[in-house]
Tab-separated table of C-alpha atoms (C1' of nucleotides) in Angstrom:
chain	number	residue	atom	x	y	z
A	1	MET	CA	19.749	-30.061	154.124
A	2	PHE	CA	16.950	-32.468	154.899
A	3	VAL	CA	14.381	-32.054	152.271
A	4	SER	CA	11.481	-34.312	150.986
A	5	THR	CA	9.687	-37.216	152.467
A	6	TYR	CA	10.572	-40.760	152.352
A	7	GLU	CA	8.884	-44.069	153.281
A	8	GLY	CA	10.449	-46.560	155.512
A	9	ALA	CA	9.844	-49.508	157.654
A	10	ILE	CA	10.731	-50.904	161.076
A	11	ASP	CA	11.916	-54.603	160.583
A	12	ALA	CA	11.345	-57.502	162.857
A	13	LYS	CA	14.523	-56.560	164.815
A	14	GLY	CA	13.300	-52.945	165.409
A	15	ARG	CA	15.746	-51.500	162.712
A	16	VAL	CA	15.101	-48.559	160.409
A	17	SER	CA	16.985	-47.610	157.248
A	18	ILE	CA	17.664	-43.926	157.376
A	19	PRO	CA	17.054	-42.728	153.718
A	20	ALA	CA	20.278	-42.201	151.671
A	21	PRO	CA	19.714	-38.619	151.001
A	22	PHE	CA	19.321	-37.967	154.713
A	23	ARG	CA	22.417	-39.926	155.453
A	24	ALA	CA	24.134	-37.695	153.002
A	25	ALA	CA	22.661	-34.574	154.724
A	26	LEU	CA	24.160	-35.884	158.056
A	27	GLY	CA	27.529	-35.264	156.456
A	28	GLY	CA	28.852	-38.809	156.307
A	29	SER	CA	28.808	-39.043	160.153
A	30	ASN	CA	27.364	-42.268	161.528
A	31	ARG	CA	25.830	-40.730	164.538
A	32	VAL	CA	22.126	-39.645	164.687
A	33	PHE	CA	20.206	-38.194	167.705
A	34	VAL	CA	16.521	-38.722	167.978
A	35	TRP	CA	13.931	-37.283	170.378
A	36	GLN	CA	10.267	-36.427	170.698
A	37	ALA	CA	9.374	-33.328	168.586
A	38	PRO	CA	8.567	-30.723	171.263
A	39	ASP	CA	5.537	-29.340	169.290
A	40	GLY	CA	2.882	-31.820	170.374
A	41	SER	CA	2.752	-33.337	166.731
A	42	GLY	CA	3.474	-36.733	168.165
A	43	ALA	CA	6.441	-37.224	165.711
A	44	LEU	CA	10.071	-37.871	166.502
A	45	GLU	CA	12.631	-35.345	165.504
A	46	GLY	CA	16.098	-36.252	164.468
A	47	GLY	CA	19.398	-34.549	163.545
A	48	GLY	CA	23.129	-35.045	163.411
A	49	GLU	CA	26.190	-34.049	165.262
A	50	GLU	CA	26.231	-30.586	163.548
A	51	LEU	CA	22.555	-29.809	164.774
A	52	MET	CA	23.599	-30.926	168.218
A	53	GLU	CA	26.576	-28.652	168.111
A	54	LEU	CA	24.316	-25.778	167.092
A	55	TYR	CA	21.976	-26.594	170.061
A	56	ARG	CA	24.964	-26.594	172.331
A	57	GLU	CA	25.975	-23.163	171.193
A	58	THR	CA	22.437	-21.935	171.609
A	59	LEU	CA	22.071	-23.179	175.076
A	60	ALA	CA	25.221	-21.328	175.783
A	61	GLU	CA	23.500	-18.195	174.957
A	62	LEU	CA	20.867	-18.738	177.687
A	63	PRO	CA	21.387	-18.069	181.344
A	64	LEU	CA	22.540	-21.187	183.261
A	65	GLN	CA	19.611	-20.942	185.651
A	66	SER	CA	16.891	-20.119	183.088
A	67	PRO	CA	13.859	-22.371	183.114
A	68	ILE	CA	13.887	-22.314	179.432
A	69	ARG	CA	17.397	-23.683	179.216
A	70	GLU	CA	16.572	-26.434	181.756
A	71	ALA	CA	13.521	-27.398	179.875
A	72	ILE	CA	15.293	-27.676	176.625
A	73	VAL	CA	18.140	-29.602	178.159
A	74	THR	CA	15.694	-32.033	179.825
A	75	CYS	CA	13.258	-32.550	176.931
A	76	ILE	CA	15.664	-32.648	174.078
A	77	ILE	CA	19.307	-33.110	175.189
A	78	ALA	CA	18.666	-35.620	177.861
A	79	ALA	CA	15.634	-37.168	176.069
A	80	SER	CA	17.570	-37.823	172.925
A	81	ALA	CA	18.696	-41.329	171.943
A	82	ASP	CA	22.231	-41.298	170.733
A	83	LEU	CA	22.129	-43.769	167.719
A	84	LYS	CA	24.867	-45.261	165.757
A	85	ILE	CA	24.082	-45.973	161.978
A	86	ASP	CA	25.439	-49.230	160.905
A	87	ASP	CA	27.399	-49.811	157.670
A	88	THR	CA	24.082	-50.631	155.762
A	89	GLY	CA	22.427	-47.282	157.010
A	90	ARG	CA	20.241	-48.559	159.657
A	91	VAL	CA	19.624	-47.531	163.325
A	92	LYS	CA	17.723	-49.330	166.078
A	93	LEU	CA	15.116	-47.029	167.336
A	94	PRO	CA	14.567	-47.332	171.153
A	95	GLU	CA	11.203	-48.924	172.044
A	96	ASP	CA	10.153	-45.946	174.320
A	97	LEU	CA	10.494	-43.544	171.458
A	98	CYS	CA	8.505	-45.868	169.017
A	99	GLU	CA	5.707	-46.019	171.559
A	100	ALA	CA	5.682	-42.314	172.122
A	101	ALA	CA	5.406	-41.722	168.442
A	102	ASP	CA	3.169	-44.722	167.795
A	103	LEU	CA	5.719	-46.266	165.342
A	104	SER	CA	5.453	-49.724	163.970
A	105	GLY	CA	5.551	-51.226	160.559
A	106	LYS	CA	5.624	-48.495	157.950
A	107	ILE	CA	6.970	-45.035	158.916
A	108	LYS	CA	7.632	-41.710	157.215
A	109	PHE	CA	10.695	-39.555	157.196
A	110	SER	CA	10.103	-35.978	156.540
A	111	GLY	CA	12.692	-33.280	155.953
A	112	GLN	CA	12.737	-29.974	157.992
A	113	MET	CA	15.846	-28.318	156.579
A	114	ASP	CA	18.076	-28.558	159.555
A	115	SER	CA	16.446	-31.621	161.112
A	116	PHE	CA	14.015	-34.496	160.063
A	117	ARG	CA	11.055	-36.009	161.612
A	118	ILE	CA	9.846	-39.645	161.937
A	119	TRP	CA	6.088	-40.154	161.691
A	120	ASN	CA	3.427	-42.757	161.911
A	121	PRO	CA	2.044	-42.445	158.326
A	122	GLU	CA	-1.573	-41.714	159.335
A	123	ARG	CA	-0.444	-38.911	161.710
A	124	PHE	CA	1.597	-37.606	158.941
A	125	SER	CA	-1.266	-37.271	156.491
A	126	LEU	CA	-3.322	-35.655	159.170
A	127	HIS	CA	-0.653	-33.289	159.758
A	128	GLN	CA	-0.275	-32.660	156.104
A	129	MET	CA	-3.977	-31.971	155.650
A	130	ARG	CA	-3.973	-29.484	158.521
A	131	MET	CA	-0.983	-27.712	157.109
A	132	ARG	CA	-2.419	-27.600	153.763
A	133	SER	CA	-5.532	-25.808	154.948
A	134	ILE	CA	-3.278	-23.227	156.577
A	135	VAL	CA	-1.239	-22.783	153.426
A	136	ASN	CA	-4.407	-22.211	151.447
A	137	ALA	CA	-5.299	-19.133	153.427
A	138	PRO	CA	-4.107	-16.122	151.404
A	139	GLU	CA	-2.521	-14.380	154.408
A	140	THR	CA	-0.007	-17.294	155.038
A	141	LEU	CA	1.394	-17.121	151.455
A	142	ASP	CA	1.454	-13.317	151.703
A	143	ALA	CA	3.463	-13.471	155.043
A	144	PHE	CA	5.977	-16.002	153.392
A	145	ALA	CA	6.326	-13.867	150.354
A	146	THR	CA	6.980	-10.817	152.358
A	147	ALA	CA	9.567	-12.629	154.472
A	148	TYR	CA	11.061	-14.111	151.122
A	149	ASN	CA	11.348	-10.666	149.609
A	150	ARG	CA	13.030	-9.209	152.746
A	151	VAL	CA	15.626	-11.904	152.469
A	152	ARG	CA	16.125	-11.320	148.745
A	153	GLN	CA	16.468	-7.836	149.028
A	154	ARG	CA	19.083	-8.222	151.798
A	155	ARG	CA	21.029	-10.574	149.553
A	156	ALA	CA	20.955	-8.237	146.620
A	157	ALA	CA	22.056	-5.468	148.889
A	158	ALA	CA	24.961	-7.516	149.947
A	159	GLY	CA	25.773	-7.943	146.229
A	160	ARG	CA	25.254	-11.682	146.252
A	161	GLY	CA	23.416	-11.385	142.968
A	162	GLU	CA	20.449	-12.942	141.595
A	163	VAL	CA	18.564	-16.264	142.089
A	164	GLY	CA	18.938	-18.571	139.166
B	1	MET	CA	16.441	-16.293	135.802
B	2	PHE	CA	13.546	-18.690	134.603
B	3	VAL	CA	11.828	-17.067	131.573
B	4	SER	CA	9.705	-18.344	128.838
B	5	THR	CA	7.536	-21.519	128.348
B	6	TYR	CA	8.762	-24.820	126.841
B	7	GLU	CA	7.143	-28.061	125.872
B	8	GLY	CA	8.250	-31.361	127.173
B	9	ALA	CA	7.317	-34.760	127.637
B	10	ILE	CA	7.239	-37.735	130.100
B	11	ASP	CA	8.697	-40.817	128.754
B	12	ALA	CA	7.859	-44.365	129.359
B	13	LYS	CA	10.198	-44.396	132.456
B	14	GLY	CA	8.650	-41.367	133.882
B	15	ARG	CA	11.652	-39.130	132.924
B	16	VAL	CA	11.296	-35.640	131.828
B	17	SER	CA	13.958	-33.440	130.030
B	18	ILE	CA	14.386	-30.054	131.826
B	19	PRO	CA	14.642	-27.348	129.110
B	20	ALA	CA	18.118	-26.411	128.633
B	21	PRO	CA	17.675	-22.816	129.453
B	22	PHE	CA	16.195	-23.772	132.805
B	23	ARG	CA	19.126	-26.013	133.390
B	24	ALA	CA	21.393	-23.095	132.707
B	25	ALA	CA	19.224	-20.948	135.165
B	26	LEU	CA	19.939	-23.617	137.851
B	27	GLY	CA	23.505	-22.470	137.594
B	28	GLY	CA	25.007	-25.803	136.550
B	29	SER	CA	23.766	-27.689	139.574
B	30	ASN	CA	22.408	-31.062	138.883
B	31	ARG	CA	19.833	-30.858	141.858
B	32	VAL	CA	16.273	-29.696	141.367
B	33	PHE	CA	13.499	-29.611	143.968
B	34	VAL	CA	9.834	-30.057	142.759
B	35	TRP	CA	6.579	-29.624	144.877
B	36	GLN	CA	2.989	-28.822	144.428
B	37	ALA	CA	2.465	-25.092	143.752
B	38	PRO	CA	0.827	-23.945	146.898
B	39	ASP	CA	-1.555	-21.557	145.178
B	40	GLY	CA	-4.031	-24.052	144.150
B	41	SER	CA	-3.148	-23.675	140.528
B	42	GLY	CA	-2.704	-27.435	140.225
B	43	ALA	CA	0.656	-27.089	138.774
B	44	LEU	CA	4.061	-28.307	140.236
B	45	GLU	CA	6.675	-25.656	140.994
B	46	GLY	CA	10.424	-26.139	140.874
B	47	GLY	CA	13.578	-24.532	141.831
B	48	GLY	CA	17.312	-25.139	142.407
B	49	GLU	CA	19.490	-25.217	145.538
B	50	GLU	CA	19.905	-21.513	145.408
B	51	LEU	CA	16.150	-21.020	145.832
B	52	MET	CA	15.952	-23.674	148.655
B	53	GLU	CA	18.751	-21.868	150.373
B	54	LEU	CA	16.643	-18.711	150.261
B	55	TYR	CA	13.747	-20.513	151.558
B	56	ARG	CA	15.860	-21.801	154.412
B	57	GLU	CA	16.914	-18.261	155.324
B	58	THR	CA	13.369	-17.126	155.015
B	59	LEU	CA	12.083	-19.847	157.307
B	60	ALA	CA	14.861	-18.778	159.838
B	61	GLU	CA	13.256	-15.289	159.856
B	62	LEU	CA	9.911	-16.768	161.055
B	63	PRO	CA	9.288	-17.762	164.677
B	64	LEU	CA	10.000	-21.476	165.242
B	65	GLN	CA	6.514	-22.516	166.374
B	66	SER	CA	4.580	-20.191	163.965
B	67	PRO	CA	1.905	-21.935	162.047
B	68	ILE	CA	3.208	-20.293	158.814
B	69	ARG	CA	6.603	-21.812	159.183
B	70	GLU	CA	5.237	-25.048	160.138
B	71	ALA	CA	2.791	-25.066	157.131
B	72	ILE	CA	5.517	-23.970	154.628
B	73	VAL	CA	7.944	-26.638	155.945
B	74	THR	CA	5.343	-29.333	155.643
B	75	CYS	CA	3.873	-28.320	152.222
B	76	ILE	CA	7.078	-27.066	150.482
B	77	ILE	CA	10.101	-28.504	152.229
B	78	ALA	CA	8.896	-31.913	153.230
B	79	ALA	CA	6.500	-32.112	150.217
B	80	SER	CA	9.374	-31.553	147.758
B	81	ALA	CA	10.985	-34.203	145.631
B	82	ASP	CA	14.667	-33.997	145.646
B	83	LEU	CA	15.631	-34.951	142.119
B	84	LYS	CA	19.044	-35.378	140.442
B	85	ILE	CA	19.414	-34.339	136.864
B	86	ASP	CA	21.236	-36.965	134.766
B	87	ASP	CA	23.949	-36.142	132.350
B	88	THR	CA	21.504	-35.819	129.539
B	89	GLY	CA	19.433	-33.315	131.508
B	90	ARG	CA	16.470	-35.388	132.608
B	91	VAL	CA	14.901	-36.148	136.045
B	92	LYS	CA	12.431	-38.673	137.043
B	93	LEU	CA	9.197	-37.122	138.469
B	94	PRO	CA	7.722	-38.938	141.236
B	95	GLU	CA	4.240	-40.603	140.570
B	96	ASP	CA	2.500	-38.832	143.311
B	97	LEU	CA	3.442	-35.402	142.060
B	98	CYS	CA	2.448	-36.314	138.462
B	99	GLU	CA	-0.950	-37.456	139.730
B	100	ALA	CA	-1.411	-34.290	141.899
B	101	ALA	CA	-0.625	-32.105	138.792
B	102	ASP	CA	-2.456	-34.405	136.277
B	103	LEU	CA	0.733	-34.852	134.252
B	104	SER	CA	1.224	-37.479	131.622
B	105	GLY	CA	2.581	-37.380	127.947
B	106	LYS	CA	3.007	-33.798	126.991
B	107	ILE	CA	3.660	-31.039	129.598
B	108	LYS	CA	4.663	-27.455	129.722
B	109	PHE	CA	7.437	-25.643	131.677
B	110	SER	CA	6.822	-22.020	132.498
B	111	GLY	CA	9.345	-19.677	133.851
B	112	GLN	CA	8.446	-17.618	136.961
B	113	MET	CA	11.666	-15.694	137.512
B	114	ASP	CA	13.052	-17.395	140.636
B	115	SER	CA	11.270	-20.676	140.107
B	116	PHE	CA	9.566	-22.396	137.380
B	117	ARG	CA	6.238	-24.511	136.972
B	118	ILE	CA	5.283	-27.711	135.273
B	119	TRP	CA	1.775	-27.829	133.817
B	120	ASN	CA	-0.719	-30.058	132.319
B	121	PRO	CA	-0.957	-28.271	128.951
B	122	GLU	CA	-4.760	-27.804	129.254
B	123	ARG	CA	-4.571	-26.524	132.695
B	124	PHE	CA	-1.919	-23.996	131.559
B	125	SER	CA	-4.029	-22.623	128.649
B	126	LEU	CA	-6.945	-22.242	131.023
B	127	HIS	CA	-4.652	-20.305	133.470
B	128	GLN	CA	-3.222	-18.402	130.664
B	129	MET	CA	-6.700	-17.224	129.617
B	130	ARG	CA	-7.822	-16.426	133.110
B	131	MET	CA	-4.617	-14.308	133.579
B	132	ARG	CA	-5.109	-12.732	130.270
B	133	SER	CA	-8.455	-11.438	131.210
B	134	ILE	CA	-6.944	-9.923	134.433
B	135	VAL	CA	-4.260	-8.305	132.725
B	136	ASN	CA	-6.775	-6.476	130.373
B	137	ALA	CA	-8.441	-4.849	133.221
B	138	PRO	CA	-7.006	-1.336	133.396
B	139	GLU	CA	-6.372	-1.430	137.227
B	140	THR	CA	-3.989	-4.182	136.750
B	141	LEU	CA	-1.585	-2.464	134.407
B	142	ASP	CA	-2.052	0.701	136.572
B	143	ALA	CA	-0.950	-1.088	139.665
B	144	PHE	CA	1.874	-2.674	137.873
B	145	ALA	CA	3.021	0.720	136.364
B	146	THR	CA	3.014	2.260	139.705
B	147	ALA	CA	5.019	-0.294	141.239
B	148	TYR	CA	7.421	-0.257	138.284
B	149	ASN	CA	8.077	3.634	138.525
B	150	ARG	CA	8.667	3.264	142.308
B	151	VAL	CA	11.387	0.603	141.473
B	152	ARG	CA	12.976	2.849	138.790
B	153	GLN	CA	13.026	5.924	140.879
B	154	ARG	CA	14.608	3.871	143.699
B	155	ARG	CA	17.234	2.687	141.344
B	156	ALA	CA	17.880	6.009	139.822
B	157	ALA	CA	18.228	7.569	143.486
B	158	ALA	CA	20.772	4.793	144.141
B	159	GLY	CA	22.726	5.980	141.049
B	160	ARG	CA	22.462	2.745	139.352
B	161	GLY	CA	21.669	4.517	136.017
B	162	GLU	CA	19.345	3.698	133.192
B	163	VAL	CA	17.500	0.614	132.322
B	164	GLY	CA	19.295	-1.049	129.320
C	1	DT	C1'	20.990	-70.764	178.673
C	2	DT	C1'	18.556	-67.299	176.486
C	3	DG	C1'	17.599	-63.006	174.497
C	4	DA	C1'	19.334	-58.654	172.551
C	5	DG	C1'	22.434	-56.106	170.040
C	6	DG	C1'	26.170	-55.718	166.756
C	7	DC	C1'	28.222	-57.039	162.559
C	8	DC	C1'	28.293	-59.419	158.245
C	9	DC	C1'	26.565	-61.395	153.858
C	10	DA	C1'	22.658	-62.253	150.519
C	11	DT	C1'	19.094	-60.541	147.456
C	12	DG	C1'	15.617	-58.005	144.579
C	13	DC	C1'	14.227	-53.939	142.721
C	14	DG	C1'	14.638	-49.195	141.588
C	15	DT	C1'	16.957	-45.709	139.258
C	16	DG	C1'	21.176	-43.631	138.014
C	17	DC	C1'	24.596	-43.844	134.283
C	18	DC	C1'	25.844	-44.617	129.731
C	19	DC	C1'	25.241	-45.671	125.019
C	20	DA	C1'	22.986	-44.618	120.522
C	21	DT	C1'	19.554	-42.169	117.533
C	22	DG	C1'	16.857	-38.287	115.564
C	23	DA	C1'	15.411	-33.547	115.331
C	24	DT	C1'	16.426	-28.743	115.144
C	25	DA	C1'	18.838	-24.692	114.756
C	26	DG	C1'	22.730	-21.912	113.961
C	27	DT	C1'	26.869	-21.410	111.097
C	28	DC	C1'	29.887	-21.258	107.294
C	29	DC	C1'	30.834	-21.246	102.607
C	30	DA	C1'	29.995	-21.448	97.804
D	1	DT	C1'	20.742	-16.497	99.148
D	2	DG	C1'	20.682	-21.494	99.299
D	3	DG	C1'	22.538	-25.596	100.853
D	4	DA	C1'	25.535	-28.526	103.613
D	5	DC	C1'	27.780	-29.195	107.818
D	6	DT	C1'	27.943	-29.254	112.791
D	7	DA	C1'	26.664	-28.364	117.480
D	8	DT	C1'	23.189	-28.760	120.771
D	9	DC	C1'	19.212	-30.881	122.638
D	10	DA	C1'	15.522	-34.216	123.277
D	11	DT	C1'	14.403	-39.112	123.445
D	12	DG	C1'	14.812	-44.236	123.696
D	13	DG	C1'	16.760	-48.359	125.712
D	14	DG	C1'	20.133	-51.401	128.037
D	15	DC	C1'	23.000	-52.370	131.948
D	16	DA	C1'	24.885	-52.090	136.451
D	17	DC	C1'	25.292	-50.218	140.835
D	18	DG	C1'	23.188	-48.512	145.100
D	19	DC	C1'	19.981	-48.941	148.392
D	20	DA	C1'	16.546	-50.940	151.262
D	21	DT	C1'	15.518	-55.172	153.435
D	22	DG	C1'	15.902	-59.990	155.227
D	23	DG	C1'	18.374	-63.194	157.615
D	24	DG	C1'	22.363	-65.741	160.094
D	25	DC	C1'	25.994	-65.802	163.293
D	26	DC	C1'	28.731	-64.231	167.136
D	27	DT	C1'	29.241	-61.770	171.524
D	28	DC	C1'	27.919	-60.172	175.868
D	29	DA	C1'	25.012	-59.833	179.732
D	30	DA	C1'	21.309	-61.316	182.655
DNA sequence: TTGAGGCCCATGCGTGCCCATGATAGTCCA
DNA sequence: TGGACTATCATGGGCACGCATGGGCCTCAA
């Protein structure tokens, strides 16, 4: 589970330390995949072998000739960098990805549950501010609370007991 | 279940003892997540792995590109501190969260059923006073009583018997 | 020969772990 | 019913390990 936000830095050799909690979330594997987040946020997105396996299964659900499948394969699978984590926990980010996400010097890692993101810090604060204004809208929290209660009730019905 | 309110303090190293009943509510896990309460109350909100798992399921219910999902991921998942409880029951609160919630010295923990909150004591009393005036309004208790009776009747219909 | 990448060692700082101490409440017995 | 004992919990502080980071050397390819 990728949670929280961590600071990091790209060193003179283009190397980046993956935050230790994220390495733990990768399940001890020393392989990471990194690609451009497809939502236009300008960040990079990353995940481990487990996520890639999930993507593989997801793609298998889609018709072989569908444009959706083709687009995902091209923009995520083909566009991913397949990186090896060295024994001090670092990877070398390819230059083209760094340029695409405007990364140099200080960077931010943010957890997204199943994946994580790598940000230019300023872009991240901007994104944060935008998201905060959405969260402040009462209908956002309402919608989340409604979905949350649905999940809880489903759990309770399945006899999985209470939270906490 | 997180119930009741407890006093606490931040020590010189930025550490805070999680009240023992809340630790018990975390189910023996030594991992806590803490983030800014998204309701503008100025408190921090906290929960355990179980709550995060519920949030993960809830997010999975929401469309991948929906602004709600993105906002919650940014403002809760990414904004959370992923804290480890040491064997005396303490965590180190990150400075940015302390600043955001105006915490230093004495603090208050308040139970919220599925999660708990961490308060600046003065803000908490203010909040308490505001809430008390709302509770005093007859329509508040009416609405609560109506919902309560609906739940009781649903239970009775399901043959789950009486309230202890 | 040179530049880039992979691998290894060195270091400083943060924080996680462990010790001890003090306070409080709950229990047991006189 | 009162007092002493004990268990649990909050708190303070020291120490060492883990993590992020910097740099050197070797290898391979252009």
